[in-house]
Every structure is written in C-alpha cells, then in structure tokens.
Amino acid sequence: MRLGSNNDDGLLYEPVHPGSNARVALVFSHPGGNNFNAQVGPEMASRGYRVLMVNYRGDDDMAPAYVAGLSRSITYLRSLPGVRKVVVTGHSGGGHWSGAMALLHPD
C-alpha cells in the first residue's frame, strides 16, 4: 500500500485468528531497504498482532521526511477497527527514526 507519497510503502500482516493481541498494532521500519520479507512481520502476526512493515525509499534522510511516513502509518493503524495501541519500532535506522518520531510527535 502507498502511505501518502511515492517515498513510503507498507505491507500489513494480519493475524489469522485475531484475539486480544490484535488490539495492539506494530509499525516496523527499516529505511533504505526492503523489509517486507523480514521475519518480524509474519512472526508477530502469528502471535496475534497486526504489523505494518514500512519501507522508506526517499532520498532525503532527514527526520521530517522519514517521520512523515511513520506518522501516516500510525494514522492508518489507528483507523483499523479494534486497534487501541500502536507501537513504533524498527531495525537499524528504523530504530533511530522511531525515537525521532516520539520526539517530534509525542501524541
């Protein structure tokens, strides 16, 4: 799915048997690479969580450009029925940008 720009795309993993964990959705990011095949998506979905894997493909590596896609990801996940909490996490630079997201958008 496109996340509002040509620089961000996402792949949503849904649990086969949603339970109480489906109230928690995860955003997982790794800039500059394709993390759609990272094991964290299917593994966490198998444990009942919704997981949105986010790829950032833009040339701008400053926080505002990258964080915009994370913000759109959070907005999307919050719109899903039953989601009560969204957790932002990532690998490598995705972890750094997750921290920037918390600083720039503490809500």
mmCIF file with all atom_site columns, N, CA and C in Angstrom, residues 64-93:
data_model
loop_
_atom_site.group_PDB
_atom_site.id
_atom_site.type_symbol
_atom_site.label_atom_id
_atom_site.label_alt_id
_atom_site.label_comp_id
_atom_site.label_asym_id
_atom_site.label_entity_id
_atom_site.label_seq_id
_atom_site.pdbx_PDB_ins_code
_atom_site.Cartn_x
_atom_site.Cartn_y
_atom_site.Cartn_z
_atom_site.occupancy
_atom_site.B_iso_or_equiv
_atom_site.pdbx_formal_charge
_atom_site.auth_seq_id
_atom_site.auth_comp_id
_atom_site.auth_asym_id
_atom_site.auth_atom_id
_atom_site.pdbx_PDB_model_num
ATOM 1  N N  . PRO A 1 64 ? 12.309  14.866 9.320  1.00 0.00 ? 64 PRO A N  1
ATOM 2  C CA . PRO A 1 64 ? 10.945  15.218 8.885  1.00 0.00 ? 64 PRO A CA 1
ATOM 3  C C  . PRO A 1 64 ? 10.446  14.399 7.695  1.00 0.00 ? 64 PRO A C  1
ATOM 4  N N  . ALA A 1 65 ? 11.314  14.104 6.748  1.00 0.00 ? 65 ALA A N  1
ATOM 5  C CA . ALA A 1 65 ? 10.891  13.337 5.564  1.00 0.00 ? 65 ALA A CA 1
ATOM 6  C C  . ALA A 1 65 ? 10.543  11.908 5.942  1.00 0.00 ? 65 ALA A C  1
ATOM 7  N N  . TYR A 1 66 ? 11.357  11.292 6.743  1.00 0.00 ? 66 TYR A N  1
ATOM 8  C CA . TYR A 1 66 ? 11.133  9.894  7.118  1.00 0.00 ? 66 TYR A CA 1
ATOM 9  C C  . TYR A 1 66 ? 9.968   9.755  8.096  1.00 0.00 ? 66 TYR A C  1
ATOM 10 N N  . VAL A 1 67 ? 9.904   10.674 9.046  1.00 0.00 ? 67 VAL A N  1
ATOM 11 C CA . VAL A 1 67 ? 8.877   10.607 10.079 1.00 0.00 ? 67 VAL A CA 1
ATOM 12 C C  . VAL A 1 67 ? 7.479   10.820 9.501  1.00 0.00 ? 67 VAL A C  1
ATOM 13 N N  . ALA A 1 68 ? 7.367   11.528 8.394  1.00 0.00 ? 68 ALA A N  1
ATOM 14 C CA . ALA A 1 68 ? 6.051   11.740 7.769  1.00 0.00 ? 68 ALA A CA 1
ATOM 15 C C  . ALA A 1 68 ? 5.394   10.405 7.420  1.00 0.00 ? 68 ALA A C  1
ATOM 16 N N  . GLY A 1 69 ? 6.156   9.482  6.864  1.00 0.00 ? 69 GLY A N  1
ATOM 17 C CA . GLY A 1 69 ? 5.617   8.163  6.533  1.00 0.00 ? 69 GLY A CA 1
ATOM 18 C C  . GLY A 1 69 ? 5.239   7.371  7.774  1.00 0.00 ? 69 GLY A C  1
ATOM 19 N N  . LEU A 1 70 ? 6.037   7.486  8.825  1.00 0.00 ? 70 LEU A N  1
ATOM 20 C CA . LEU A 1 70 ? 5.692   6.804  10.073 1.00 0.00 ? 70 LEU A CA 1
ATOM 21 C C  . LEU A 1 70 ? 4.405   7.373  10.654 1.00 0.00 ? 70 LEU A C  1
ATOM 22 N N  . SER A 1 71 ? 4.266   8.686  10.571 1.00 0.00 ? 71 SER A N  1
ATOM 23 C CA . SER A 1 71 ? 3.048   9.324  11.071 1.00 0.00 ? 71 SER A CA 1
ATOM 24 C C  . SER A 1 71 ? 1.816   8.835  10.309 1.00 0.00 ? 71 SER A C  1
ATOM 25 N N  . ARG A 1 72 ? 1.930   8.747  8.985  1.00 0.00 ? 72 ARG A N  1
ATOM 26 C CA . ARG A 1 72 ? 0.809   8.238  8.182  1.00 0.00 ? 72 ARG A CA 1
ATOM 27 C C  . ARG A 1 72 ? 0.520   6.776  8.516  1.00 0.00 ? 72 ARG A C  1
ATOM 28 N N  . SER A 1 73 ? 1.559   6.022  8.809  1.00 0.00 ? 73 SER A N  1
ATOM 29 C CA . SER A 1 73 ? 1.382   4.617  9.189  1.00 0.00 ? 73 SER A CA 1
ATOM 30 C C  . SER A 1 73 ? 0.598   4.496  10.485 1.00 0.00 ? 73 SER A C  1
ATOM 31 N N  . ILE A 1 74 ? 0.945   5.323  11.454 1.00 0.00 ? 74 ILE A N  1
ATOM 32 C CA . ILE A 1 74 ? 0.243   5.309  12.740 1.00 0.00 ? 74 ILE A CA 1
ATOM 33 C C  . ILE A 1 74 ? -1.215  5.699  12.547 1.00 0.00 ? 74 ILE A C  1
ATOM 34 N N  . THR A 1 75 ? -1.444  6.735  11.752 1.00 0.00 ? 75 THR A N  1
ATOM 35 C CA . THR A 1 75 ? -2.819  7.173  11.481 1.00 0.00 ? 75 THR A CA 1
ATOM 36 C C  . THR A 1 75 ? -3.630  6.051  10.851 1.00 0.00 ? 75 THR A C  1
ATOM 37 N N  . TYR A 1 76 ? -3.029  5.357  9.894  1.00 0.00 ? 76 TYR A N  1
ATOM 38 C CA . TYR A 1 76 ? -3.726  4.246  9.243  1.00 0.00 ? 76 TYR A CA 1
ATOM 39 C C  . TYR A 1 76 ? -4.071  3.147  10.250 1.00 0.00 ? 76 TYR A C  1
ATOM 40 N N  . LEU A 1 77 ? -3.089  2.737  11.050 1.00 0.00 ? 77 LEU A N  1
ATOM 41 C CA . LEU A 1 77 ? -3.333  1.654  12.001 1.00 0.00 ? 77 LEU A CA 1
ATOM 42 C C  . LEU A 1 77 ? -4.382  2.042  13.037 1.00 0.00 ? 77 LEU A C  1
ATOM 43 N N  . ARG A 1 78 ? -4.368  3.288  13.467 1.00 0.00 ? 78 ARG A N  1
ATOM 44 C CA . ARG A 1 78 ? -5.374  3.749  14.423 1.00 0.00 ? 78 ARG A CA 1
ATOM 45 C C  . ARG A 1 78 ? -6.784  3.717  13.838 1.00 0.00 ? 78 ARG A C  1
ATOM 46 N N  . SER A 1 79 ? -6.886  3.753  12.506 1.00 0.00 ? 79 SER A N  1
ATOM 47 C CA . SER A 1 79 ? -8.203  3.736  11.864 1.00 0.00 ? 79 SER A CA 1
ATOM 48 C C  . SER A 1 79 ? -8.785  2.327  11.754 1.00 0.00 ? 79 SER A C  1
ATOM 49 N N  . LEU A 1 80 ? -7.974  1.302  11.988 1.00 0.00 ? 80 LEU A N  1
ATOM 50 C CA . LEU A 1 80 ? -8.453  -0.074 11.883 1.00 0.00 ? 80 LEU A CA 1
ATOM 51 C C  . LEU A 1 80 ? -9.355  -0.414 13.069 1.00 0.00 ? 80 LEU A C  1
ATOM 52 N N  . PRO A 1 81 ? -10.455 -1.092 12.807 1.00 0.00 ? 81 PRO A N  1
ATOM 53 C CA . PRO A 1 81 ? -11.365 -1.459 13.896 1.00 0.00 ? 81 PRO A CA 1
ATOM 54 C C  . PRO A 1 81 ? -10.654 -2.308 14.954 1.00 0.00 ? 81 PRO A C  1
ATOM 55 N N  . GLY A 1 82 ? -10.844 -1.923 16.206 1.00 0.00 ? 82 GLY A N  1
ATOM 56 C CA . GLY A 1 82 ? -10.304 -2.699 17.316 1.00 0.00 ? 82 GLY A CA 1
ATOM 57 C C  . GLY A 1 82 ? -8.909  -2.319 17.770 1.00 0.00 ? 82 GLY A C  1
ATOM 58 N N  . VAL A 1 83 ? -8.177  -1.525 16.989 1.00 0.00 ? 83 VAL A N  1
ATOM 59 C CA . VAL A 1 83 ? -6.818  -1.146 17.393 1.00 0.00 ? 83 VAL A CA 1
ATOM 60 C C  . VAL A 1 83 ? -6.904  -0.090 18.489 1.00 0.00 ? 83 VAL A C  1
ATOM 61 N N  . ARG A 1 84 ? -6.270  -0.376 19.611 1.00 0.00 ? 84 ARG A N  1
ATOM 62 C CA . ARG A 1 84 ? -6.271  0.550  20.747 1.00 0.00 ? 84 ARG A CA 1
ATOM 63 C C  . ARG A 1 84 ? -4.900  1.147  21.007 1.00 0.00 ? 84 ARG A C  1
ATOM 64 N N  . LYS A 1 85 ? -3.857  0.473  20.519 1.00 0.00 ? 85 LYS A N  1
ATOM 65 C CA . LYS A 1 85 ? -2.499  0.932  20.801 1.00 0.00 ? 85 LYS A CA 1
ATOM 66 C C  . LYS A 1 85 ? -1.631  0.657  19.581 1.00 0.00 ? 85 LYS A C  1
ATOM 67 N N  . VAL A 1 86 ? -0.764  1.616  19.252 1.00 0.00 ? 86 VAL A N  1
ATOM 68 C CA . VAL A 1 86 ? 0.184   1.440  18.155 1.00 0.00 ? 86 VAL A CA 1
ATOM 69 C C  . VAL A 1 86 ? 1.595   1.589  18.727 1.00 0.00 ? 86 VAL A C  1
ATOM 70 N N  . VAL A 1 87 ? 2.439   0.620  18.433 1.00 0.00 ? 87 VAL A N  1
ATOM 71 C CA . VAL A 1 87 ? 3.832   0.621  18.873 1.00 0.00 ? 87 VAL A CA 1
ATOM 72 C C  . VAL A 1 87 ? 4.706   0.806  17.644 1.00 0.00 ? 87 VAL A C  1
ATOM 73 N N  . VAL A 1 88 ? 5.638   1.758  17.709 1.00 0.00 ? 88 VAL A N  1
ATOM 74 C CA . VAL A 1 88 ? 6.543   2.037  16.592 1.00 0.00 ? 88 VAL A CA 1
ATOM 75 C C  . VAL A 1 88 ? 7.910   1.458  16.931 1.00 0.00 ? 88 VAL A C  1
ATOM 76 N N  . THR A 1 89 ? 8.432   0.643  16.030 1.00 0.00 ? 89 THR A N  1
ATOM 77 C CA . THR A 1 89 ? 9.723   0.015  16.235 1.00 0.00 ? 89 THR A CA 1
ATOM 78 C C  . THR A 1 89 ? 10.427  -0.124 14.888 1.00 0.00 ? 89 THR A C  1
ATOM 79 N N  . GLY A 1 90 ? 11.663  -0.557 14.903 1.00 0.00 ? 90 GLY A N  1
ATOM 80 C CA . GLY A 1 90 ? 12.361  -0.718 13.643 1.00 0.00 ? 90 GLY A CA 1
ATOM 81 C C  . GLY A 1 90 ? 13.716  -1.366 13.810 1.00 0.00 ? 90 GLY A C  1
ATOM 82 N N  . HIS A 1 91 ? 14.325  -1.614 12.679 1.00 0.00 ? 91 HIS A N  1
ATOM 83 C CA . HIS A 1 91 ? 15.650  -2.237 12.622 1.00 0.00 ? 91 HIS A CA 1
ATOM 84 C C  . HIS A 1 91 ? 16.643  -1.188 12.134 1.00 0.00 ? 91 HIS A C  1
ATOM 85 N N  . SER A 1 92 ? 17.816  -1.150 12.730 1.00 0.00 ? 92 SER A N  1
ATOM 86 C CA . SER A 1 92 ? 18.886  -0.257 12.302 1.00 0.00 ? 92 SER A CA 1
ATOM 87 C C  . SER A 1 92 ? 18.382  1.185  12.335 1.00 0.00 ? 92 SER A C  1
ATOM 88 N N  . GLY A 1 93 ? 18.423  1.867  11.208 1.00 0.00 ? 93 GLY A N  1
ATOM 89 C CA . GLY A 1 93 ? 17.950  3.254  11.151 1.00 0.00 ? 93 GLY A CA 1
ATOM 90 C C  . GLY A 1 93 ? 16.492  3.394  11.511 1.00 0.00 ? 93 GLY A C  1
#
